Structures are given as structure tokens and as C-alpha cells.
PDB file of C-alpha atoms in Angstrom:
ATOM      1  CA  UNK A 269     -31.312-140.065-200.323  1.00  0.00           C
ATOM      2  CA  UNK A 270     -31.176-141.401-196.801  1.00  0.00           C
ATOM      3  CA  UNK A 271     -28.011-142.992-195.553  1.00  0.00           C
ATOM      4  CA  UNK A 272     -27.508-145.301-192.614  1.00  0.00           C
ATOM      5  CA  UNK A 273     -24.061-145.418-191.052  1.00  0.00           C
ATOM      6  CA  UNK A 274     -23.426-148.759-189.395  1.00  0.00           C
ATOM      7  CA  UNK A 275     -20.486-149.382-187.032  1.00  0.00           C
ATOM      8  CA  UNK A 276     -18.171-151.073-186.625  1.00  0.00           C
ATOM      9  CA  UNK A 277     -17.651-152.426-190.027  1.00  0.00           C
ATOM     10  CA  UNK A 278     -16.144-155.607-188.587  1.00  0.00           C
ATOM     11  CA  UNK A 279     -15.516-157.235-185.237  1.00  0.00           C
ATOM     12  CA  UNK A 280     -13.351-160.101-184.071  1.00  0.00           C
ATOM     13  CA  UNK A 281     -14.184-161.412-180.671  1.00  0.00           C
ATOM     14  CA  UNK A 282     -13.689-164.431-178.489  1.00  0.00           C
ATOM     15  CA  UNK A 283     -16.559-166.906-177.736  1.00  0.00           C
ATOM     16  CA  UNK A 284     -18.459-165.772-174.619  1.00  0.00           C
ATOM     17  CA  UNK A 285     -17.811-162.025-175.046  1.00  0.00           C
ATOM     18  CA  UNK A 286     -20.590-159.474-175.486  1.00  0.00           C
ATOM     19  CA  UNK A 287     -20.982-157.502-178.676  1.00  0.00           C
ATOM     20  CA  UNK A 288     -22.413-154.162-179.414  1.00  0.00           C
ATOM     21  CA  UNK A 289     -23.039-152.519-182.848  1.00  0.00           C
ATOM     22  CA  UNK A 290     -24.955-149.409-183.774  1.00  0.00           C
ATOM     23  CA  UNK A 291     -26.570-147.614-186.642  1.00  0.00           C
ATOM     24  CA  UNK A 292     -27.186-143.896-187.163  1.00  0.00           C
ATOM     25  CA  UNK A 293     -29.125-141.976-189.692  1.00  0.00           C
ATOM     26  CA  UNK A 294     -29.225-138.405-191.007  1.00  0.00           C
ATOM     27  CA  UNK A 295     -32.994-138.464-190.743  1.00  0.00           C
ATOM     28  CA  UNK A 296     -35.674-140.182-188.784  1.00  0.00           C
ATOM     29  CA  UNK A 297     -37.278-143.601-189.164  1.00  0.00           C
ATOM     30  CA  UNK A 298     -40.469-144.994-187.782  1.00  0.00           C
ATOM     31  CA  UNK A 299     -39.324-148.606-187.602  1.00  0.00           C
ATOM     32  CA  UNK A 300     -35.887-150.031-187.091  1.00  0.00           C
ATOM     33  CA  UNK A 301     -35.019-153.675-187.872  1.00  0.00           C
ATOM     34  CA  UNK A 302     -32.031-155.932-187.443  1.00  0.00           C
ATOM     35  CA  UNK A 303     -31.137-158.683-189.734  1.00  0.00           C
ATOM     36  CA  UNK A 304     -28.386-161.328-189.900  1.00  0.00           C
ATOM     37  CA  UNK A 305     -27.086-162.685-193.137  1.00  0.00           C
ATOM     38  CA  UNK A 306     -25.012-165.777-193.838  1.00  0.00           C
ATOM     39  CA  UNK A 307     -22.844-166.140-197.052  1.00  0.00           C
ATOM     40  CA  UNK A 308     -24.986-166.863-200.054  1.00  0.00           C
ATOM     41  CA  UNK A 309     -28.287-166.585-198.168  1.00  0.00           C
ATOM     42  CA  UNK A 310     -30.933-163.911-197.649  1.00  0.00           C
ATOM     43  CA  UNK A 311     -31.105-161.721-194.562  1.00  0.00           C
ATOM     44  CA  UNK A 312     -32.935-163.250-191.629  1.00  0.00           C
ATOM     45  CA  UNK A 313     -35.038-161.011-189.292  1.00  0.00           C
ATOM     46  CA  UNK A 314     -33.672-160.798-185.719  1.00  0.00           C
ATOM     47  CA  UNK A 315     -35.619-157.919-184.054  1.00  0.00           C
ATOM     48  CA  UNK A 316     -38.013-155.322-185.082  1.00  0.00           C
ATOM     49  CA  UNK A 317     -38.532-151.989-183.050  1.00  0.00           C
ATOM     50  CA  UNK A 318     -41.552-149.761-183.567  1.00  0.00           C
ATOM     51  CA  UNK A 319     -41.413-147.023-180.924  1.00  0.00           C
ATOM     52  CA  UNK A 320     -38.786-144.419-180.049  1.00  0.00           C
ATOM     53  CA  UNK A 321     -37.071-145.573-176.837  1.00  0.00           C
ATOM     54  CA  UNK A 322     -38.337-149.187-177.170  1.00  0.00           C
ATOM     55  CA  UNK A 323     -35.906-151.812-175.854  1.00  0.00           C
ATOM     56  CA  UNK A 324     -36.632-155.411-177.199  1.00  0.00           C
ATOM     57  CA  UNK A 325     -34.896-158.622-176.476  1.00  0.00           C
ATOM     58  CA  UNK A 326     -34.821-161.895-178.348  1.00  0.00           C
ATOM     59  CA  UNK A 327     -32.868-164.526-176.513  1.00  0.00           C
ATOM     60  CA  UNK A 328     -29.282-163.218-176.248  1.00  0.00           C
ATOM     61  CA  UNK A 329     -30.048-160.293-178.555  1.00  0.00           C
ATOM     62  CA  UNK A 330     -31.177-156.894-177.246  1.00  0.00           C
ATOM     63  CA  UNK A 331     -31.902-153.890-179.520  1.00  0.00           C
ATOM     64  CA  UNK A 332     -33.047-150.310-178.824  1.00  0.00           C
ATOM     65  CA  UNK A 333     -34.831-147.756-180.869  1.00  0.00           C
ATOM     66  CA  UNK A 334     -33.219-144.373-180.217  1.00  0.00           C
ATOM     67  CA  UNK A 335     -35.168-141.582-178.626  1.00  0.00           C
ATOM     68  CA  UNK A 336     -34.384-139.197-181.581  1.00  0.00           C
ATOM     69  CA  UNK A 337     -35.552-141.913-184.057  1.00  0.00           C
ATOM     70  CA  UNK A 338     -32.154-141.475-185.849  1.00  0.00           C
ATOM     71  CA  UNK A 339     -30.356-144.350-184.267  1.00  0.00           C
ATOM     72  CA  UNK A 340     -30.473-147.978-183.053  1.00  0.00           C
ATOM     73  CA  UNK A 341     -28.143-150.445-181.360  1.00  0.00           C
ATOM     74  CA  UNK A 342     -27.840-154.185-181.192  1.00  0.00           C
ATOM     75  CA  UNK A 343     -26.137-156.099-178.390  1.00  0.00           C
ATOM     76  CA  UNK A 344     -25.326-159.705-178.439  1.00  0.00           C
ATOM     77  CA  UNK A 345     -24.464-161.273-175.095  1.00  0.00           C
ATOM     78  CA  UNK A 346     -22.269-164.380-174.410  1.00  0.00           C
ATOM     79  CA  UNK A 347     -21.447-164.854-178.141  1.00  0.00           C
ATOM     80  CA  UNK A 348     -21.152-168.306-179.672  1.00  0.00           C
ATOM     81  CA  UNK A 349     -19.539-169.508-182.903  1.00  0.00           C
ATOM     82  CA  UNK A 350     -22.929-169.620-184.727  1.00  0.00           C
ATOM     83  CA  UNK A 351     -23.213-165.843-184.207  1.00  0.00           C
ATOM     84  CA  UNK A 352     -20.692-165.438-187.037  1.00  0.00           C
ATOM     85  CA  UNK A 353     -22.191-163.525-190.016  1.00  0.00           C
ATOM     86  CA  UNK A 354     -23.023-160.032-191.213  1.00  0.00           C
ATOM     87  CA  UNK A 355     -25.483-157.989-189.156  1.00  0.00           C
ATOM     88  CA  UNK A 356     -27.535-155.304-191.002  1.00  0.00           C
ATOM     89  CA  UNK A 357     -29.726-152.505-189.544  1.00  0.00           C
ATOM     90  CA  UNK A 358     -32.550-151.354-191.608  1.00  0.00           C
ATOM     91  CA  UNK A 359     -34.892-148.355-191.246  1.00  0.00           C
ATOM     92  CA  UNK A 360     -38.430-147.903-192.556  1.00  0.00           C
ATOM     93  CA  UNK A 361     -40.336-144.671-192.733  1.00  0.00           C
ATOM     94  CA  UNK A 362     -43.817-146.145-193.014  1.00  0.00           C
ATOM     95  CA  UNK A 363     -47.060-145.731-194.913  1.00  0.00           C
ATOM     96  CA  UNK A 364     -46.994-142.137-195.858  1.00  0.00           C
ATOM     97  CA  UNK A 365     -43.482-142.269-197.231  1.00  0.00           C
ATOM     98  CA  UNK A 366     -43.227-145.741-198.519  1.00  0.00           C
ATOM     99  CA  UNK A 367     -42.503-149.118-197.035  1.00  0.00           C
ATOM    100  CA  UNK A 368     -39.006-149.627-198.566  1.00  0.00           C
ATOM    101  CA  UNK A 369     -36.245-150.600-196.151  1.00  0.00           C
ATOM    102  CA  UNK A 370     -33.029-148.605-196.131  1.00  0.00           C
ATOM    103  CA  UNK A 371     -30.088-150.756-195.043  1.00  0.00           C
ATOM    104  CA  UNK A 372     -26.821-150.041-193.448  1.00  0.00           C
ATOM    105  CA  UNK A 373     -23.586-151.487-194.925  1.00  0.00           C
ATOM    106  CA  UNK A 374     -23.376-154.268-192.350  1.00  0.00           C
ATOM    107  CA  UNK A 375     -21.183-155.306-189.452  1.00  0.00           C
ATOM    108  CA  UNK A 376     -19.077-158.461-190.095  1.00  0.00           C
ATOM    109  CA  UNK A 377     -18.837-160.515-186.805  1.00  0.00           C
ATOM    110  CA  UNK A 378     -16.151-163.162-186.422  1.00  0.00           C
ATOM    111  CA  UNK A 379     -16.319-165.252-183.255  1.00  0.00           C
ATOM    112  CA  UNK A 380     -13.125-167.239-182.322  1.00  0.00           C
ATOM    113  CA  UNK A 381     -13.960-170.458-180.325  1.00  0.00           C
TER     114      UNK A 381
ATOM    115  CA  UNK B 230     -41.392-174.752-195.198  1.00  0.00           C
ATOM    116  CA  UNK B 231     -43.676-171.809-195.907  1.00  0.00           C
ATOM    117  CA  UNK B 232     -41.096-169.037-196.224  1.00  0.00           C
ATOM    118  CA  UNK B 233     -40.220-166.792-199.187  1.00  0.00           C
ATOM    119  CA  UNK B 234     -38.755-168.916-202.067  1.00  0.00           C
ATOM    120  CA  UNK B 235     -36.761-167.736-205.032  1.00  0.00           C
ATOM    121  CA  UNK B 236     -35.670-169.432-208.301  1.00  0.00           C
ATOM    122  CA  UNK B 237     -33.281-169.998-209.596  1.00  0.00           C
ATOM    123  CA  UNK B 238     -30.737-169.731-206.737  1.00  0.00           C
ATOM    124  CA  UNK B 239     -27.904-169.038-209.256  1.00  0.00           C
ATOM    125  CA  UNK B 240     -27.917-167.752-212.816  1.00  0.00           C
ATOM    126  CA  UNK B 241     -24.863-167.287-215.092  1.00  0.00           C
ATOM    127  CA  UNK B 242     -25.615-165.514-218.296  1.00  0.00           C
ATOM    128  CA  UNK B 243     -23.724-163.786-221.050  1.00  0.00           C
ATOM    129  CA  UNK B 244     -23.844-159.987-221.539  1.00  0.00           C
ATOM    130  CA  UNK B 245     -26.782-158.996-223.690  1.00  0.00           C
ATOM    131  CA  UNK B 246     -29.040-161.909-222.711  1.00  0.00           C
ATOM    132  CA  UNK B 247     -32.429-161.620-220.990  1.00  0.00           C
ATOM    133  CA  UNK B 248     -32.959-163.244-217.574  1.00  0.00           C
ATOM    134  CA  UNK B 249     -35.999-163.769-215.473  1.00  0.00           C
ATOM    135  CA  UNK B 250     -36.229-164.571-211.766  1.00  0.00           C
ATOM    136  CA  UNK B 251     -39.235-165.734-209.774  1.00  0.00           C
ATOM    137  CA  UNK B 252     -40.249-165.014-206.218  1.00  0.00           C
ATOM    138  CA  UNK B 253     -43.039-166.838-204.238  1.00  0.00           C
ATOM    139  CA  UNK B 254     -43.920-164.847-201.143  1.00  0.00           C
ATOM    140  CA  UNK B 255     -45.329-166.173-197.847  1.00  0.00           C
ATOM    141  CA  UNK B 256     -48.859-167.101-198.750  1.00  0.00           C
ATOM    142  CA  UNK B 257     -50.862-164.567-196.630  1.00  0.00           C
ATOM    143  CA  UNK B 258     -48.568-161.642-197.385  1.00  0.00           C
ATOM    144  CA  UNK B 259     -49.926-158.923-199.662  1.00  0.00           C
ATOM    145  CA  UNK B 260     -46.774-157.011-200.186  1.00  0.00           C
ATOM    146  CA  UNK B 261     -43.789-158.194-202.139  1.00  0.00           C
ATOM    147  CA  UNK B 262     -40.429-156.374-202.497  1.00  0.00           C
ATOM    148  CA  UNK B 263     -37.420-156.721-204.696  1.00  0.00           C
ATOM    149  CA  UNK B 264     -33.914-155.707-203.552  1.00  0.00           C
ATOM    150  CA  UNK B 265     -30.454-155.896-205.020  1.00  0.00           C
ATOM    151  CA  UNK B 266     -27.329-156.518-203.144  1.00  0.00           C
ATOM    152  CA  UNK B 267     -23.719-156.157-204.301  1.00  0.00           C
ATOM    153  CA  UNK B 268     -20.720-157.552-202.564  1.00  0.00           C
ATOM    154  CA  UNK B 269     -19.915-155.821-199.325  1.00  0.00           C
ATOM    155  CA  UNK B 270     -23.045-153.635-199.330  1.00  0.00           C
ATOM    156  CA  UNK B 271     -26.464-153.792-197.803  1.00  0.00           C
ATOM    157  CA  UNK B 272     -29.493-154.575-199.961  1.00  0.00           C
ATOM    158  CA  UNK B 273     -30.894-151.716-201.947  1.00  0.00           C
ATOM    159  CA  UNK B 274     -34.640-151.333-202.748  1.00  0.00           C
ATOM    160  CA  UNK B 275     -35.757-151.767-206.308  1.00  0.00           C
ATOM    161  CA  UNK B 276     -39.514-151.942-206.279  1.00  0.00           C
ATOM    162  CA  UNK B 277     -42.601-153.263-204.432  1.00  0.00           C
ATOM    163  CA  UNK B 278     -46.161-154.456-205.025  1.00  0.00           C
ATOM    164  CA  UNK B 279     -49.241-154.444-202.910  1.00  0.00           C
ATOM    165  CA  UNK B 280     -51.233-157.279-204.306  1.00  0.00           C
ATOM    166  CA  UNK B 281     -50.896-156.913-208.102  1.00  0.00           C
ATOM    167  CA  UNK B 282     -50.229-153.158-208.093  1.00  0.00           C
ATOM    168  CA  UNK B 283     -46.645-151.942-208.441  1.00  0.00           C
ATOM    169  CA  UNK B 284     -46.700-149.042-205.978  1.00  0.00           C
ATOM    170  CA  UNK B 285     -43.105-147.822-205.945  1.00  0.00           C
ATOM    171  CA  UNK B 286     -40.010-148.042-208.128  1.00  0.00           C
ATOM    172  CA  UNK B 287     -36.486-146.945-207.269  1.00  0.00           C
ATOM    173  CA  UNK B 288     -34.272-144.931-209.680  1.00  0.00           C
ATOM    174  CA  UNK B 289     -32.033-147.998-209.683  1.00  0.00           C
ATOM    175  CA  UNK B 290     -34.696-149.711-211.657  1.00  0.00           C
ATOM    176  CA  UNK B 291     -33.635-148.794-215.202  1.00  0.00           C
ATOM    177  CA  UNK B 292     -35.844-149.430-218.233  1.00  0.00           C
ATOM    178  CA  UNK B 293     -34.077-152.670-218.854  1.00  0.00           C
ATOM    179  CA  UNK B 294     -35.663-153.920-215.612  1.00  0.00           C
ATOM    180  CA  UNK B 295     -39.409-154.929-215.354  1.00  0.00           C
ATOM    181  CA  UNK B 296     -41.210-156.626-212.533  1.00  0.00           C
ATOM    182  CA  UNK B 297     -44.691-158.091-212.528  1.00  0.00           C
ATOM    183  CA  UNK B 298     -47.015-159.686-209.975  1.00  0.00           C
ATOM    184  CA  UNK B 299     -49.974-160.514-212.209  1.00  0.00           C
ATOM    185  CA  UNK B 300     -52.242-162.352-209.748  1.00  0.00           C
ATOM    186  CA  UNK B 301     -51.067-160.783-206.607  1.00  0.00           C
ATOM    187  CA  UNK B 302     -49.178-163.962-205.553  1.00  0.00           C
ATOM    188  CA  UNK B 303     -45.773-164.792-207.192  1.00  0.00           C
ATOM    189  CA  UNK B 304     -43.627-162.156-208.830  1.00  0.00           C
ATOM    190  CA  UNK B 305     -41.113-162.142-211.685  1.00  0.00           C
ATOM    191  CA  UNK B 306     -38.259-159.788-212.214  1.00  0.00           C
ATOM    192  CA  UNK B 307     -36.777-159.561-215.743  1.00  0.00           C
ATOM    193  CA  UNK B 308     -33.599-157.916-216.823  1.00  0.00           C
ATOM    194  CA  UNK B 309     -33.279-157.337-220.591  1.00  0.00           C
ATOM    195  CA  UNK B 310     -29.921-156.997-222.336  1.00  0.00           C
ATOM    196  CA  UNK B 311     -27.920-157.788-219.273  1.00  0.00           C
ATOM    197  CA  UNK B 312     -24.732-155.860-218.537  1.00  0.00           C
ATOM    198  CA  UNK B 313     -21.821-156.836-216.289  1.00  0.00           C
ATOM    199  CA  UNK B 314     -22.927-154.251-213.761  1.00  0.00           C
ATOM    200  CA  UNK B 315     -26.105-156.140-213.273  1.00  0.00           C
ATOM    201  CA  UNK B 316     -24.124-158.960-211.546  1.00  0.00           C
ATOM    202  CA  UNK B 317     -25.501-159.058-207.957  1.00  0.00           C
ATOM    203  CA  UNK B 318     -27.696-160.959-205.457  1.00  0.00           C
ATOM    204  CA  UNK B 319     -31.398-160.198-206.170  1.00  0.00           C
ATOM    205  CA  UNK B 320     -33.464-160.603-202.992  1.00  0.00           C
ATOM    206  CA  UNK B 321     -37.180-160.830-202.650  1.00  0.00           C
ATOM    207  CA  UNK B 322     -39.088-160.078-199.508  1.00  0.00           C
ATOM    208  CA  UNK B 323     -42.676-160.167-198.398  1.00  0.00           C
ATOM    209  CA  UNK B 324     -44.814-158.686-195.639  1.00  0.00           C
ATOM    210  CA  UNK B 325     -48.362-158.263-194.622  1.00  0.00           C
ATOM    211  CA  UNK B 326     -48.978-154.464-194.795  1.00  0.00           C
ATOM    212  CA  UNK B 327     -46.302-152.651-192.939  1.00  0.00           C
ATOM    213  CA  UNK B 328     -45.401-155.615-190.789  1.00  0.00           C
ATOM    214  CA  UNK B 329     -41.875-157.079-190.829  1.00  0.00           C
ATOM    215  CA  UNK B 330     -40.378-158.027-194.198  1.00  0.00           C
ATOM    216  CA  UNK B 331     -39.191-161.585-194.561  1.00  0.00           C
ATOM    217  CA  UNK B 332     -36.498-162.384-197.129  1.00  0.00           C
ATOM    218  CA  UNK B 333     -35.970-165.243-199.526  1.00  0.00           C
ATOM    219  CA  UNK B 334     -32.615-166.895-200.121  1.00  0.00           C
ATOM    220  CA  UNK B 335     -31.942-164.682-203.198  1.00  0.00           C
ATOM    221  CA  UNK B 336     -30.905-165.292-206.761  1.00  0.00           C
ATOM    222  CA  UNK B 337     -27.144-164.746-207.465  1.00  0.00           C
ATOM    223  CA  UNK B 338     -26.742-163.353-210.992  1.00  0.00           C
ATOM    224  CA  UNK B 339     -23.348-163.445-212.745  1.00  0.00           C
ATOM    225  CA  UNK B 340     -23.097-161.688-216.208  1.00  0.00           C
ATOM    226  CA  UNK B 341     -20.055-162.783-218.106  1.00  0.00           C
TER     227      UNK B 341
END
């Protein structure tokens, strides 16, 4: 089945630093999404990307849908302590191939105040 | 709050018992999904419904697992004869068509 490789697995940064994480796939997706999950809670949607090459921002977050449709990255600028959590990328093929999401293994972000 | 809700939030059961979880999606959403998440991993797809029809099931969904969405609103996920390997977080998500999927808080199952 499809695999999403997400990197890095973990990051330890100082408050105020910028963060970058990415996700690559062995095959294409038609939609890429980024979620954040806190311990014991469900994933919360951050950004959704629908077109190859698309660059979308949500506050301090910026994400891009790779031109090849096999990758995506997420940047967080000027990190703050509440950015702590696990960030997941997810890919979706779409109507003709099912609407299930395929998730990466997550990036654990720690922000030191 | 009109987000996705799941009950119970936590369930501890003994091996061999049956358990049932409930998911209430966002009211106008016609698609409802079930995922399973084990520690240190991303969620894995189990099954999804469009209205009351179950349209796709993962190979992860063994014959001990059954899901229903009888009136196209809430859904239940039942696990029969639970095994220790069933211990996980069970997540429900909903969407309108192929729009973004929004997740509930999950049900944490522990099988002892």
C-alpha cells in the first residue's frame, strides 16, 4: 500500500525559531492535509492543499503541495510554546480511488521557552 | 460545540469481551470515517460511510469488527471478542463529500 515518509521524526527548538517538516510519498496524491495532535486528543486540521504547486498560509503556518504531487512541506514561523505537539501529514487520492486519508508517522515538536 | 463527538472517551475491557463505540459527526456532513491509531503511529483507515452506505473497508477491519450508520447520522463501531492487539485509539472523522475531514477526540481502548 501507499506509504508516507515524514521527517524529521522529532524536533527540539527554542521559542521564536522557525520550523520546517516535510512528507514524501512513493505515489501521487490529489490532496494533501496537515494536522496537529495533542496527547489524548484527535487530530486537528491545520491546512488543506488541493492543487499541485499550491502554497497556502494559515497564520504562522505555511504549507506547499509539491509539483510532482508526491510531497508536501509545512513551515511554522516564530514558534511559541503552544506549538508543541505531533504534526501529521495526510494524503488523499480522491473520488475515483477512495476518500480515505493515508497518514505519515508524525513529527514530534518540542518548543523550549 | 458542533464538532465531531465520540463516546466513551476511554474504555477498559477484558480480553474476549465485546465493546461498542459511538460517533456523532458534524450535522451536515454526509461522510463518516473510522480510523485506528496505535502509539507512535499515524491514524490508519478502517472504513467509511456515505450517508448510511458503507462504501469502503480496510483489510485492517477483521471479521470481529463491524460498523453501522443506520440512519446516516451517528455511527457505531463494535469489536467482538476483543484481543490485546485491539488496544488503540479509535478515531472518527466526518466530511461533506471530499471536503476536509474533521476528527473527533477519539475513544481510547485498553484490553487487559
